Amino acid sequence: MEPYIEIKAANPDCLLFYRMGDFYELFFEDAEVAARALGIVLTKRGKHLGRDIPMCGVPVHRADEYLQRLIMQGYRVAVCEQLEDPAEARRRGGKAVVRRDVVRLVTPGTLTEDALLDPRRNNYLFAVARARASSGDESRFALAWIDISTGEFRLAERDRGGLAAEIARLEPGEIIVSDALYDDPELAPYLRSLPHVTPLARDVFDGSTAERRLAGYFGVSSTEGFGALSRLELTAAAACITYIERTQLGERPPLSPPAREAQGATLQIDQATRANLELVRTLAGERRGSLLAAIDRTVTAAGSRLLAQRLAAPLTDPQAIAVRHNAVAYLVADASLRADLRARLRSAPDLARALARLVVDRGGPRDLAAIRDGILAAAAIAAELERSAEVPEELSQAAKALRLPDPALAAKLSAALADELPHLKRDGGFVRAGYDGALDEARALRDESRRVIAGLQARYAEATAVRALKIRHNNVLGYFVEVTVQHGEKLLAAPLNATFIHRQTLAGQVRFTTTELGALEAKIASAAERALGMELAAFDDLAAAVTAAASTIKRAAEALAVLDVASALAELACERDFARPDVDGSLEFVIEGGRHPVVEQMLAAEGGTFIANDCDLSPPRPDSEGRIYLLTGPNMAGKSTYLRQNALIAILAQMGSFVPARRARIGVVDRLFSRVGAADDIARGRSTFMVEMVETAAILNQAGTRSLVILDEIGRGTATFDGLSIAWATIEHLHESNRCRALFATHFHELTTLAARLPRLFNATMRVKEWHGEVVFLHEVIAGAADRSYGIQVAKLAGLPPSVIERARAVLAKLEAEDRTSPRGFEDLPLFAAAPAVPHSTPRDAARADVMAALATLYPDDMSPREALEALYALKAKANNGK
Ligand code: ADP
Ligand code: MG
């Protein structure tokens, strides 16, 4: 056990997969942990210090599957391989142990294997470094993230809110921080709420050695070529690099030089908004039903990853957005080019990931074939684009990148690789016959010897007169002669026993060897071994050629993804009748005939039609800020759908897509906020009203004139008057302080009176028709206010018992007679003031509201005299509170 204990001691924070023959074995505590996590059998093997050693194992050929399950559960695994053949060890001496060592650490953020990765998603390793705030200032954070399976490498500097927003956008597979940061009282609760955070020793985050480490990885003398990076950025970048080197045991996956993402270059969308708008997955956690699933028409995995990236980070520069729109427009107009591109892309392999595996020496013959096919597809697509006239910038840039890889490399790979390829290089047989003369010779010898064995069998059968005599092969005995027990006697006796040497007797058979067979076997084995050795050498040679061309291959891979996204968005635009939006630097927001991209597709699948709606949040006067829509209407009328569709249209426009509308003109949005009132928020089990208020606070503190805010039924999660008051004050704040464009849906139609005094507040409502006491939803947004909430009609639609509906009607009539729908006093509230000296509401107001709320729930007809008296006492007590 000594070698094991030594290696385990060097990797204390990992489960150790210890290679023994065809299994990876785990021992001691690791075995107990893994057996539980994987649901496999825990056994024991030998004793250590007088106690049984717990053990479990996974077969090597299924290791990926078990690794994935462990990684998903947050474990890290050190893979320890045999570095020599057991035979070699034996040659070194009777008791020599096979040399073994850890060849890599498998962690969630440093995966390259296809089996461990989702082809359609990036998997980022993400490092956070912090510069302590000088007194009064906020802390600054440098972030670095790398997808080693594609080579993408980015940097950014952000404040605390920006840090959370980037983590929400990128959803890293693994986040690394220094021990110190992990235990920082201010950040600890947040960091511990995230999946897969790995705290690391401080040296990884040492700023003084950062530049040297980063430059060393790229083999340059200074990092100046990467742009002027701050010391904090260098620290985060070097932490990622060092962690990769440590987990890959020195192998260096091909990375692009770090590119900085400037603050403000992308639309900021916080975690709650992303979740709420169901951008990449639904609130229930599924891809199906998300915006991404609804718009994804890409045909390659790399294209799908890029589309998800762009959706997660829409742009804010109108010019950069137009570059993307130009490409989509071109491919919308040229349907045959689009179809050709998509057909060719469909057969293009995942170049980036195949490349990453080959460079870190984890690739197989099929990865080489992927490089060959990718280079050929790239060249063919470039030719296609070069034939087209006046290609827009994004496409012509891509065409140029596609021409970068050397066609000679593809030719070399074509010449070397066989038509049928094994998955693993150690299976051999992947080098084409005729590529390497010496290899062909060794193979011929191997195959020839096999024929000789067949001849030998015939000869032995004749000599022994045992027609059923066979020469067989297995891994334990190698080649052997086999006869049934009945004939065995004969071979065991003279004179045949001079030739046939007994090896094994089984229930039905007896097995022998002969000197001649032994010699032949040695010859076959050495020929096969030589052939495989030559194939492996050829593989290394080809992989080295690919590695040397890594940077051009990577650029071509990126270009293929860009083309896939552009043609997929064009395909989507044609299929779903999307229009090119106008995005500029104004504060306008005009959507004509807008639709919800996801709901529309769902309705279409069921044979329904979606009703298109307009929206105009543009400034009412040239020098003013944008509008706020106050949208009223009954439940189920389509308010939430309308709110979201306008936010989604803004996101689609700024990510470079066409939009589901007849026409759209959008003054660039810099931050997007979306919140749903607690009553609607079923996906979360937390104290929902508190969450709703925390999130609303975040909006009121952060939204600016260029932001777009979506508030859906805020104030629903508490008592009516509380909720109404909060909604009231929130609208005033949005109008007077934030001055943003906003959509506010509410069932408090009392709020519509605000429009009389807030010039940029616009009342809109969902049209409904009443029809013999039933409500018909027209899903149409019109100017004006809902006259009532139709709650009882909706309840009737939902199937409440008729007696309950009748009773509710009676109560409502009574309440309306008391004029509860426009509570006196609201119109007289002073307008919102940024920092009011005295609170608007006095204890007396609160008491009155309390009494009113209590009264509304009393049904005198249902009370006994005694209950009525008690209720009266309770009301009196509430009234006294206000004194
Ligand atoms: P609300 O928020 O007003 O309660 P929702 O937005 O949740 O209403 O919409 C309820 C349902 O009405 C949706 O699930 C959808 O099926 C349908 N719907 C909403 N808007 C439209 C529309 N514009 N056209 C057709 N159906 C719609
Ligand atoms: Mg709703």
CSV table of C-alpha atoms and ligand atoms in Angstrom, one decimal, residues 599 603 609-611 613 634-641 779, ligand 1:
chain,number,residue,atom,x,y,z
A,599,VAL,CA,-45.7,31.9,-26.3
A,603,LEU,CA,-49.7,28.6,-29.4
A,609,THR,CA,-52.9,32.5,-33.0
A,610,PHE,CA,-51.0,35.0,-31.0
A,611,ILE,CA,-52.4,38.6,-31.0
A,613,ASN,CA,-49.4,44.3,-29.8
A,634,PRO,CA,-57.9,41.0,-15.3
A,635,ASN,CA,-56.0,37.9,-14.6
A,636,MET,CA,-55.3,35.8,-17.6
A,637,ALA,CA,-55.8,38.7,-20.0
A,638,GLY,CA,-52.1,38.6,-21.2
A,639,LYS,CA,-50.4,41.3,-19.0
A,640,SER,CA,-47.4,39.2,-18.1
A,641,THR,CA,-46.9,38.0,-21.6
A,779,HIS,CA,-55.3,39.8,-25.6
B,1,ADP,P1,-52.0,37.8,-17.0
B,1,ADP,O1,-50.6,38.2,-16.6
B,1,ADP,O2,-52.7,39.0,-17.4
B,1,ADP,O3,-52.7,37.1,-15.9
B,1,ADP,P2,-50.8,36.1,-18.9
B,1,ADP,O4,-49.8,37.0,-19.6
B,1,ADP,O5,-50.2,35.2,-17.9
B,1,ADP,O6,-52.0,36.9,-18.3
B,1,ADP,O7,-51.5,35.3,-20.1
B,1,ADP,C1,-52.4,34.3,-19.8
B,1,ADP,C2,-52.5,33.4,-21.1
B,1,ADP,O8,-53.1,34.1,-22.1
B,1,ADP,C3,-51.1,33.0,-21.6
B,1,ADP,O9,-50.7,31.8,-21.1
B,1,ADP,C4,-51.3,32.8,-23.1
B,1,ADP,O10,-51.7,31.5,-23.4
B,1,ADP,C5,-52.5,33.7,-23.4
B,1,ADP,N1,-52.1,35.0,-24.1
B,1,ADP,C6,-51.4,36.0,-23.5
B,1,ADP,N2,-51.2,37.0,-24.4
B,1,ADP,C7,-51.7,36.5,-25.6
B,1,ADP,C8,-51.7,37.1,-26.9
B,1,ADP,N3,-51.2,38.3,-27.1
B,1,ADP,N4,-52.3,36.4,-27.9
B,1,ADP,C9,-52.8,35.1,-27.6
B,1,ADP,N5,-52.8,34.6,-26.4
B,1,ADP,C10,-52.2,35.2,-25.4
